[in-house]
Short mmCIF file of C-alpha atoms in Angstrom, two decimals:
data_model
loop_
_atom_site.label_atom_id
_atom_site.label_comp_id
_atom_site.label_asym_id
_atom_site.label_seq_id
_atom_site.Cartn_x
_atom_site.Cartn_y
_atom_site.Cartn_z
CA UNK A 1 -0.10 -0.01 -0.02
CA UNK A 2 2.75 2.37 0.79
CA UNK A 3 4.51 1.63 -2.52
CA UNK A 4 1.13 2.40 -4.23
CA UNK A 5 0.78 5.74 -2.28
CA UNK A 6 4.32 6.65 -3.28
CA UNK A 7 3.66 5.74 -6.77
CA UNK A 8 0.35 7.83 -6.80
CA UNK A 9 2.16 10.79 -5.28
CA UNK A 10 4.93 10.74 -7.83
CA UNK A 11 2.46 10.47 -10.48
CA UNK A 12 0.57 13.63 -9.23
CA UNK A 13 3.89 15.40 -8.81
CA UNK A 14 4.77 14.53 -12.41
CA UNK A 15 1.43 15.81 -13.55
CA UNK A 16 2.00 19.12 -11.85
CA UNK A 17 5.39 19.37 -13.18
CA UNK A 18 4.28 18.65 -16.63
CA UNK A 19 1.40 21.12 -16.35
CA UNK A 20 3.63 23.82 -15.00
CA UNK A 21 6.15 23.23 -17.83
CA UNK A 22 3.80 24.15 -20.60
CA UNK A 23 5.73 25.73 -23.41
CA UNK A 24 5.31 29.58 -23.78
CA UNK A 25 5.68 31.39 -27.08
CA UNK A 26 8.20 34.03 -27.11
CA UNK A 27 7.63 37.31 -28.98
CA UNK A 28 10.04 36.33 -31.70
CA UNK A 29 8.04 33.09 -32.11
CA UNK A 30 4.87 35.02 -32.49
CA UNK A 31 6.36 37.25 -35.00
CA UNK A 32 7.67 34.14 -36.85
CA UNK A 33 4.12 32.71 -37.05
CA UNK A 34 2.73 35.97 -38.49
CA UNK A 35 5.48 36.02 -40.91
CA UNK A 36 4.72 32.48 -41.90
CA UNK A 37 0.95 33.43 -42.66
CA UNK A 38 2.03 36.58 -44.61
CA UNK A 39 4.40 34.38 -46.62
CA UNK A 40 1.48 31.87 -47.22
CA UNK A 41 -0.79 34.55 -48.52
CA UNK A 42 1.89 35.94 -50.77
CA UNK A 43 2.50 32.47 -52.01
CA UNK A 44 -1.17 32.15 -52.84
CA UNK A 45 -1.08 35.42 -54.78
CA UNK A 46 1.85 34.39 -56.70
CA UNK A 47 0.32 31.06 -57.60
CA UNK A 48 -2.84 32.84 -58.84
CA UNK A 49 -0.81 35.27 -60.91
CA UNK A 50 1.03 32.32 -62.35
CA UNK A 51 -2.14 30.38 -63.28
CA UNK A 52 -3.38 33.66 -64.85
CA UNK A 53 -0.18 34.03 -66.83
CA UNK A 54 -0.71 30.48 -68.15
CA UNK A 55 -4.05 31.37 -69.77
CA UNK A 56 -4.01 31.79 -73.50
CA UNK A 57 -5.72 35.17 -73.40
CA UNK A 58 -6.74 38.15 -71.10
CA UNK A 59 -9.97 40.15 -71.16
CA UNK A 60 -10.21 43.90 -70.41
CA UNK A 61 -13.31 46.24 -70.45
CA UNK A 62 -12.69 49.85 -71.30
CA UNK A 63 -15.45 52.39 -70.77
CA UNK A 64 -15.61 55.02 -73.30
CA UNK A 65 -18.64 57.07 -72.36
CA UNK A 66 -19.08 59.40 -69.43
CA UNK A 67 -20.19 58.29 -65.93
CA UNK A 68 -23.74 56.88 -66.03
CA UNK A 69 -25.94 59.58 -64.61
CA UNK A 70 -29.77 59.60 -64.70
CA UNK A 71 -31.10 63.16 -64.92
CA UNK A 72 -34.50 63.73 -63.34
CA UNK A 73 -36.79 61.35 -61.46
CA UNK A 74 -37.62 57.75 -62.59
CA UNK A 75 -40.64 59.05 -64.49
CA UNK A 76 -38.75 61.96 -66.10
CA UNK A 77 -35.34 60.29 -66.95
CA UNK A 78 -34.88 59.12 -70.47
CA UNK A 79 -31.84 56.93 -69.48
CA UNK A 80 -28.21 57.38 -70.11
CA UNK A 81 -26.05 56.39 -73.07
CA UNK A 82 -23.34 53.81 -72.31
CA UNK A 83 -20.62 52.76 -74.66
CA UNK A 84 -17.51 50.52 -73.99
CA UNK A 85 -15.26 48.08 -75.74
CA UNK A 86 -13.98 44.57 -74.92
CA UNK A 87 -10.26 44.10 -75.44
CA UNK A 88 -9.14 40.53 -75.93
CA UNK A 89 -5.34 40.16 -75.65
CA UNK A 90 -4.29 36.83 -77.13
CA UNK A 91 -1.03 35.64 -75.78
CA UNK A 92 -0.42 32.50 -78.08
CA UNK A 93 0.01 32.47 -81.88
CA UNK A 94 -3.61 31.38 -82.40
CA UNK A 95 -6.55 30.79 -80.06
CA UNK A 96 -9.87 29.36 -81.17
CA UNK A 97 -13.01 30.68 -79.26
CA UNK A 98 -16.26 29.03 -79.01
CA UNK A 99 -18.14 31.95 -77.30
CA UNK A 100 -17.43 35.47 -76.34
CA UNK A 101 -20.01 37.58 -74.47
CA UNK A 102 -20.56 40.35 -72.01
CA UNK A 103 -23.42 40.77 -69.56
CA UNK A 104 -24.68 43.87 -67.74
CA UNK A 105 -26.16 42.69 -64.51
CA UNK A 106 -27.82 44.28 -61.50
CA UNK A 107 -27.47 42.73 -58.17
CA UNK A 108 -29.37 43.29 -54.92
CA UNK A 109 -27.66 42.04 -51.68
CA UNK A 110 -29.16 41.56 -48.26
CA UNK A 111 -27.11 41.54 -45.11
CA UNK A 112 -29.80 40.03 -43.05
CA UNK A 113 -31.35 37.37 -45.39
CA UNK A 114 -34.49 35.48 -44.70
CA UNK A 115 -32.71 32.13 -44.34
CA UNK A 116 -29.25 32.31 -42.93
CA UNK A 117 -26.51 30.71 -45.09
CA UNK A 118 -28.81 30.60 -48.14
CA UNK A 119 -27.25 32.34 -51.23
CA UNK A 120 -30.61 32.63 -52.95
CA UNK A 121 -32.00 34.72 -49.98
CA UNK A 122 -28.78 36.69 -49.63
CA UNK A 123 -28.56 38.06 -53.15
CA UNK A 124 -30.87 38.56 -56.22
CA UNK A 125 -29.42 39.05 -59.76
CA UNK A 126 -31.09 40.23 -62.93
CA UNK A 127 -29.62 40.50 -66.45
CA UNK A 128 -30.14 44.00 -67.95
CA UNK A 129 -28.40 43.40 -71.25
CA UNK A 130 -26.17 40.90 -72.99
CA UNK A 131 -23.92 41.01 -76.01
CA UNK A 132 -22.66 37.97 -77.97
CA UNK A 133 -19.82 38.84 -80.28
CA UNK A 134 -19.47 35.48 -82.08
CA UNK A 135 -22.02 33.63 -83.94
CA UNK A 136 -19.80 30.54 -84.13
CA UNK A 137 -16.25 29.25 -83.55
CA UNK A 138 -13.61 31.72 -84.44
CA UNK A 139 -9.84 31.89 -84.60
CA UNK A 140 -8.08 34.98 -83.14
CA UNK A 141 -4.39 35.57 -83.86
CA UNK A 142 -1.85 36.96 -81.43
CA UNK A 143 -2.35 40.58 -80.37
CA UNK A 144 -5.32 42.85 -79.12
CA UNK A 145 -8.78 42.48 -80.60
CA UNK A 146 -11.45 45.01 -79.71
CA UNK A 147 -15.21 44.43 -79.73
CA UNK A 148 -17.21 47.68 -79.08
CA UNK A 149 -20.69 47.55 -77.57
CA UNK A 150 -23.24 50.18 -76.39
CA UNK A 151 -26.59 50.39 -74.68
CA UNK A 152 -29.30 52.92 -73.69
CA UNK A 153 -29.52 52.26 -69.99
CA UNK A 154 -33.21 52.78 -68.84
CA UNK A 155 -33.74 55.68 -66.50
CA UNK A 156 -36.05 53.79 -64.08
CA UNK A 157 -33.18 51.77 -62.69
CA UNK A 158 -32.02 52.69 -59.06
CA UNK A 159 -28.70 54.21 -58.42
CA UNK A 160 -25.82 52.29 -56.94
CA UNK A 161 -26.40 52.10 -53.12
CA UNK A 162 -24.61 50.59 -50.10
CA UNK A 163 -26.11 50.47 -46.59
CA UNK A 164 -25.69 48.33 -43.50
CA UNK A 165 -28.75 46.26 -44.42
CA UNK A 166 -28.21 45.71 -48.13
CA UNK A 167 -27.05 47.32 -51.41
CA UNK A 168 -27.56 47.59 -55.09
CA UNK A 169 -24.60 47.03 -57.56
CA UNK A 170 -24.15 46.89 -61.31
CA UNK A 171 -21.53 44.78 -62.94
CA UNK A 172 -20.17 44.16 -66.43
CA UNK A 173 -19.07 40.61 -66.81
CA UNK A 174 -17.01 39.30 -69.66
CA UNK A 175 -16.57 35.70 -70.50
CA UNK A 176 -14.63 33.82 -73.23
CA UNK A 177 -14.76 30.02 -73.88
CA UNK A 178 -11.93 28.61 -75.74
CA UNK A 179 -11.84 25.49 -77.96
CA UNK A 180 -10.47 23.40 -75.08
CA UNK A 181 -13.49 24.57 -72.90
CA UNK A 182 -11.32 26.80 -70.92
CA UNK A 183 -13.27 29.68 -69.43
CA UNK A 184 -11.73 33.18 -68.99
CA UNK A 185 -13.69 35.77 -67.12
CA UNK A 186 -13.35 39.47 -66.27
CA UNK A 187 -15.64 41.76 -64.18
CA UNK A 188 -15.90 45.57 -63.98
CA UNK A 189 -18.12 47.38 -61.51
CA UNK A 190 -20.24 50.35 -62.79
CA UNK A 191 -21.41 53.28 -60.72
CA UNK A 192 -24.99 54.47 -61.52
CA UNK A 193 -25.88 57.87 -60.22
CA UNK A 194 -29.05 60.10 -60.20
CA UNK A 195 -29.16 63.92 -60.35
CA UNK A 196 -32.61 65.59 -59.81
CA UNK A 197 -33.51 68.82 -61.49
CA UNK A 198 -34.43 72.17 -59.88
CA UNK A 199 -33.71 72.82 -56.23
CA UNK A 200 -36.36 75.16 -54.83
CA UNK A 201 -36.50 76.25 -51.16
CA UNK A 202 -39.11 74.55 -48.89
CA UNK A 203 -40.65 76.03 -45.69
CA UNK A 204 -41.83 73.71 -43.03
CA UNK A 205 -44.06 75.11 -40.28
CA UNK A 206 -44.71 73.04 -37.18
CA UNK A 207 -46.37 74.16 -33.85
CA UNK A 208 -45.81 71.72 -31.08
CA UNK A 209 -45.05 74.14 -28.36
CA UNK A 210 -48.54 74.10 -26.95
CA UNK A 211 -47.77 71.13 -24.81
CA UNK A 212 -45.66 73.54 -22.61
CA UNK A 213 -48.60 75.85 -22.10
CA UNK A 214 -47.33 78.29 -24.70
CA UNK A 215 -47.97 78.84 -28.34
CA UNK A 216 -44.56 78.32 -29.62
CA UNK A 217 -44.05 77.44 -33.29
CA UNK A 218 -41.05 76.34 -35.34
CA UNK A 219 -40.24 77.26 -38.91
CA UNK A 220 -37.47 75.63 -41.06
CA UNK A 221 -36.41 76.95 -44.40
CA UNK A 222 -33.98 74.95 -46.45
CA UNK A 223 -33.43 73.76 -50.10
CA UNK A 224 -35.50 70.77 -51.07
CA UNK A 225 -32.26 68.85 -51.92
CA UNK A 226 -28.83 68.74 -50.41
CA UNK A 227 -25.67 67.10 -51.87
CA UNK A 228 -23.05 64.66 -50.50
CA UNK A 229 -20.45 67.24 -51.08
CA UNK A 230 -20.59 70.92 -49.98
CA UNK A 231 -22.49 73.04 -47.51
CA UNK A 232 -26.09 74.10 -47.56
CA UNK A 233 -27.34 77.24 -45.80
CA UNK A 234 -30.63 76.89 -43.86
CA UNK A 235 -32.67 79.09 -41.53
CA UNK A 236 -34.45 78.07 -38.38
CA UNK A 237 -37.09 80.26 -36.57
CA UNK A 238 -38.89 79.92 -33.18
CA UNK A 239 -42.02 82.01 -33.20
CA UNK A 240 -44.06 83.13 -30.31
CA UNK A 241 -41.26 83.34 -27.81
CA UNK A 242 -43.05 86.17 -25.78
CA UNK A 243 -46.37 85.77 -24.10
CA UNK A 244 -48.38 87.79 -21.77
CA UNK A 245 -48.35 86.56 -18.12
CA UNK A 246 -51.55 87.80 -16.34
CA UNK A 247 -50.91 85.44 -13.42
CA UNK A 248 -48.52 87.83 -11.81
CA UNK A 249 -50.02 90.37 -9.43
CA UNK A 250 -49.62 93.98 -10.55
CA UNK A 251 -49.81 93.12 -14.18
CA UNK A 252 -52.06 95.93 -14.98
CA UNK A 253 -51.29 98.43 -12.31
CA UNK A 254 -48.74 100.32 -14.28
CA UNK A 255 -49.22 100.56 -18.10
CA UNK A 256 -45.61 101.48 -18.42
CA UNK A 257 -44.17 98.13 -17.01
CA UNK A 258 -45.61 94.64 -17.05
CA UNK A 259 -44.50 91.11 -16.89
CA UNK A 260 -44.27 88.64 -19.84
CA UNK A 261 -43.24 84.93 -20.23
CA UNK A 262 -40.29 84.51 -22.36
CA UNK A 263 -38.71 81.46 -24.22
CA UNK A 264 -35.01 81.95 -25.10
CA UNK A 265 -32.76 79.35 -26.58
CA UNK A 266 -29.74 77.96 -24.83
CA UNK A 267 -28.43 75.43 -27.23
CA UNK A 268 -29.38 74.35 -30.65
CA UNK A 269 -28.10 71.06 -32.28
CA UNK A 270 -28.66 69.77 -35.75
CA UNK A 271 -27.86 66.46 -37.46
CA UNK A 272 -28.66 64.78 -40.78
CA UNK A 273 -29.88 61.26 -40.30
CA UNK A 274 -29.84 58.59 -43.02
CA UNK A 275 -32.76 56.18 -42.52
CA UNK A 276 -32.86 52.96 -44.58
CA UNK A 277 -35.07 49.92 -44.69
CA UNK A 278 -35.09 46.62 -46.60
CA UNK A 279 -37.52 43.84 -47.11
CA UNK A 280 -35.44 40.56 -47.21
CA UNK A 281 -37.53 38.35 -49.46
CA UNK A 282 -37.18 34.69 -49.33
CA UNK A 283 -36.20 32.44 -52.22
CA UNK A 284 -38.50 29.74 -53.72
CA UNK A 285 -36.88 27.11 -51.31
CA UNK A 286 -37.59 29.20 -48.20
CA UNK A 287 -40.87 31.00 -49.24
CA UNK A 288 -43.05 28.68 -47.09
CA UNK A 289 -41.28 29.88 -43.95
CA UNK A 290 -42.70 33.34 -44.38
CA UNK A 291 -46.10 32.29 -45.58
CA UNK A 292 -45.83 32.15 -49.39
CA UNK A 293 -44.10 33.53 -52.49
CA UNK A 294 -43.14 37.21 -52.26
CA UNK A 295 -43.12 37.45 -48.50
CA UNK A 296 -40.16 38.97 -46.68
CA UNK A 297 -38.70 40.13 -43.37
CA UNK A 298 -38.66 43.92 -42.80
CA UNK A 299 -35.48 45.53 -41.42
CA UNK A 300 -34.74 49.22 -40.76
CA UNK A 301 -31.84 51.28 -39.33
CA UNK A 302 -30.52 54.80 -39.19
CA UNK A 303 -27.20 56.49 -38.79
CA UNK A 304 -25.98 60.12 -38.55
CA UNK A 305 -24.01 61.46 -41.49
CA UNK A 306 -23.45 65.00 -40.30
CA UNK A 307 -23.95 67.08 -37.14
CA UNK A 308 -23.10 70.36 -35.35
CA UNK A 309 -24.31 72.80 -32.70
CA UNK A 310 -24.82 76.45 -31.82
CA UNK A 311 -24.23 78.17 -28.58
CA UNK A 312 -24.94 81.61 -29.92
CA UNK A 313 -25.34 83.48 -33.11
CA UNK A 314 -29.07 83.94 -33.37
CA UNK A 315 -31.04 87.17 -33.41
CA UNK A 316 -33.87 87.82 -31.01
CA UNK A 317 -36.96 89.98 -31.67
CA UNK A 318 -39.01 90.54 -28.51
CA UNK A 319 -42.05 91.91 -30.19
CA UNK A 320 -44.12 92.12 -27.03
CA UNK A 321 -48.11 91.88 -27.43
CA UNK A 322 -50.14 95.00 -26.48
CA UNK A 323 -50.92 95.87 -22.90
CA UNK A 324 -54.76 96.09 -23.26
CA UNK A 325 -56.65 94.01 -20.65
CA UNK A 326 -59.35 93.28 -23.03
CA UNK A 327 -56.88 91.31 -25.31
CA UNK A 328 -56.43 87.61 -25.36
CA UNK A 329 -54.07 86.94 -22.40
CA UNK A 330 -52.57 84.06 -24.36
CA UNK A 331 -51.50 86.17 -27.33
CA UNK A 332 -47.92 85.65 -28.32
CA UNK A 333 -45.24 87.48 -30.23
CA UNK A 334 -41.54 87.76 -30.82
CA UNK A 335 -39.26 85.43 -32.60
CA UNK A 336 -35.70 83.97 -32.52
CA UNK A 337 -34.00 83.56 -35.88
CA UNK A 338 -30.71 81.69 -36.84
CA UNK A 339 -28.99 80.92 -40.10
CA UNK A 340 -26.34 78.17 -40.23
CA UNK A 341 -24.70 75.89 -42.75
CA UNK A 342 -25.25 72.09 -42.74
CA UNK A 343 -23.18 69.55 -44.46
CA UNK A 344 -22.69 65.76 -44.87
CA UNK A 345 -19.44 64.28 -43.52
CA UNK A 346 -17.62 62.87 -46.61
CA UNK A 347 -16.10 60.15 -44.63
CA UNK A 348 -19.56 58.56 -43.91
CA UNK A 349 -20.08 57.59 -47.61
CA UNK A 350 -23.72 58.64 -47.54
CA UNK A 351 -26.15 57.28 -49.92
CA UNK A 352 -28.58 59.17 -52.03
CA UNK A 353 -32.32 58.84 -51.73
CA UNK A 354 -33.36 55.54 -53.35
CA UNK A 355 -36.62 53.59 -53.55
CA UNK A 356 -36.04 50.35 -55.24
CA UNK A 357 -38.46 47.43 -56.27
CA UNK A 358 -36.18 45.02 -54.53
CA UNK A 359 -37.33 46.46 -51.17
CA UNK A 360 -34.42 48.86 -50.40
CA UNK A 361 -35.44 52.42 -49.35
CA UNK A 362 -33.18 55.28 -48.22
CA UNK A 363 -34.37 58.63 -47.15
CA UNK A 364 -32.93 61.51 -45.13
CA UNK A 365 -34.16 63.99 -42.50
CA UNK A 366 -32.74 67.09 -40.81
CA UNK A 367 -33.19 66.77 -37.05
CA UNK A 368 -33.15 69.98 -34.90
CA UNK A 369 -32.84 69.60 -31.20
CA UNK A 370 -31.87 71.80 -28.35
CA UNK A 371 -33.12 73.60 -25.19
CA UNK A 372 -35.06 76.76 -24.63
CA UNK A 373 -35.38 78.40 -21.10
CA UNK A 374 -38.67 79.43 -19.62
CA UNK A 375 -38.12 82.84 -18.12
CA UNK A 376 -40.10 85.89 -16.91
CA UNK A 377 -39.22 89.25 -18.25
CA UNK A 378 -40.18 92.74 -17.15
CA UNK A 379 -41.25 95.03 -20.11
CA UNK A 380 -40.61 98.79 -19.73
CA UNK A 381 -39.17 100.38 -22.80
CA UNK A 382 -36.95 97.24 -23.18
CA UNK A 383 -37.21 93.64 -22.13
CA UNK A 384 -35.25 92.76 -18.90
CA UNK A 385 -35.22 89.17 -17.80
CA UNK A 386 -36.05 88.90 -14.15
CA UNK A 387 -35.68 85.20 -13.32
CA UNK A 388 -35.13 81.97 -15.14
CA UNK A 389 -37.18 78.79 -14.95
CA UNK A 390 -36.81 75.28 -16.28
CA UNK A 391 -35.33 74.31 -19.44
CA UNK A 392 -37.61 72.74 -22.25
CA UNK A 393 -36.36 70.27 -24.83
CA UNK A 394 -37.24 70.76 -28.44
CA UNK A 395 -37.05 68.12 -31.21
CA UNK A 396 -38.08 68.75 -34.81
CA UNK A 397 -37.68 66.68 -37.94
CA UNK A 398 -37.70 68.02 -41.49
CA UNK A 399 -37.39 65.81 -44.65
CA UNK A 400 -34.70 66.53 -47.33
CA UNK A 401 -33.58 64.79 -50.38
CA UNK A 402 -29.91 63.85 -50.91
CA UNK A 403 -28.95 63.63 -54.58
CA UNK A 404 -25.97 64.16 -56.81
CA UNK A 405 -25.18 67.57 -58.19
CA UNK A 406 -26.52 68.15 -61.71
CA UNK A 407 -23.85 70.66 -62.61
CA UNK A 408 -23.48 71.31 -66.26
CA UNK A 409 -24.60 67.88 -67.32
CA UNK A 410 -27.64 67.46 -69.49
CA UNK A 411 -29.59 64.42 -70.60
CA UNK A 412 -28.67 62.82 -73.95
CA UNK A 413 -31.96 63.77 -75.61
CA UNK A 414 -31.55 67.47 -74.69
CA UNK A 415 -28.28 67.80 -76.58
CA UNK A 416 -28.53 69.82 -79.79
CA UNK A 417 -26.48 68.54 -82.76
CA UNK A 418 -24.11 71.24 -84.19
CA UNK A 419 -25.00 73.03 -87.38
CA UNK A 420 -23.01 74.77 -89.92
CA UNK A 421 -23.67 78.15 -88.50
CA UNK A 422 -22.05 77.04 -85.19
CA UNK A 423 -18.69 76.17 -86.80
CA UNK A 424 -15.82 78.58 -87.46
CA UNK A 425 -14.02 79.07 -90.89
CA UNK A 426 -13.54 77.21 -93.03
CA UNK A 427 -17.09 76.11 -93.74
CA UNK A 428 -19.16 75.27 -96.85
CA UNK A 429 -19.69 78.20 -99.13
CA UNK A 430 -23.02 80.10 -99.05
CA UNK A 431 -24.95 79.77 -102.33
CA UNK A 432 -26.98 82.68 -103.45
CA UNK A 433 -30.61 82.33 -104.44
#
């Protein structure tokens, strides 16, 4: 028994010694491990480059037309002209091709699909246009061969959009099939934009101050549209900031001095919010999960893409109501006006307003928040603040449209072709009648 106890004790001691003697990685060993991973990734890149070099040809898409911009709304836009060419660089003396084609595809992706892990629920693709350059097998010699193509892209398509819940992308995909059934592909992403027309100023009037026991109203004047780059000047007014206060004794004893209730701002903050929503539709395999074909899950989110604040800089106009006891004691007057610039932070990569048939919707609002102080003033030639009360919180939302700048661009159908009178010398002679 004693020998067994000694054997067990020695075994436990050996276990402790083995557990305490666990190998520890030195910093140099950790660096070597990271270096091995980097070497492996570089080796994979070199291997991919070598396999690409072994291909008999290379494909390249060169866009020749200006950027795709839809001018006007979906109903007004007549589309955009798009032209490009497909360059086929043959590396061998002769390559026989079975097929050569290019596809323009629109793809809608969903970050929160109806069925997790399903590719059909996570993305939807639709072919907009395809071009086939070969009617049958053809042999191409060594060198570069160009195949031009063009298309009138319809104006009802949504613009390229990326949000945290989903996005819309457009891709040109080229594919060449050799005689040995080797497939060579090349992809190029396209950026679709939309620029709306006139930008008139809009005035929004809202009166929610009655819940404080005062007839305070808010007015916001800003352009109907703002742009991802640049500043926009807006105006914000608080109306009815002075009100008669008959509750104070001695209100009508002296017509030269009387008391009023005042609302003066203390802090004004603004921010531009991007609000997006998406309907993640299920594919045909998982449509029964949501109750049938065409059903989906609604997701929404928001983020701030620009903000600022004002501690001062506004103008006050204490237009005090009359001092007639027969007037309405709740009559208000006076205003506080401020003008300040708002802008979208370029680092946020804000999206323009979009409403897509795929279920993706993006809109924007300007949120004005802040605090105004309830105080009592004594009127006698000028307004003098006697005492200050509680602070009241204000919260106002005003819709705006975020779109690309139209600039000097015009739609293709508005362009007037040149005539002889627009040209300088030399020009064709003028024949007399």
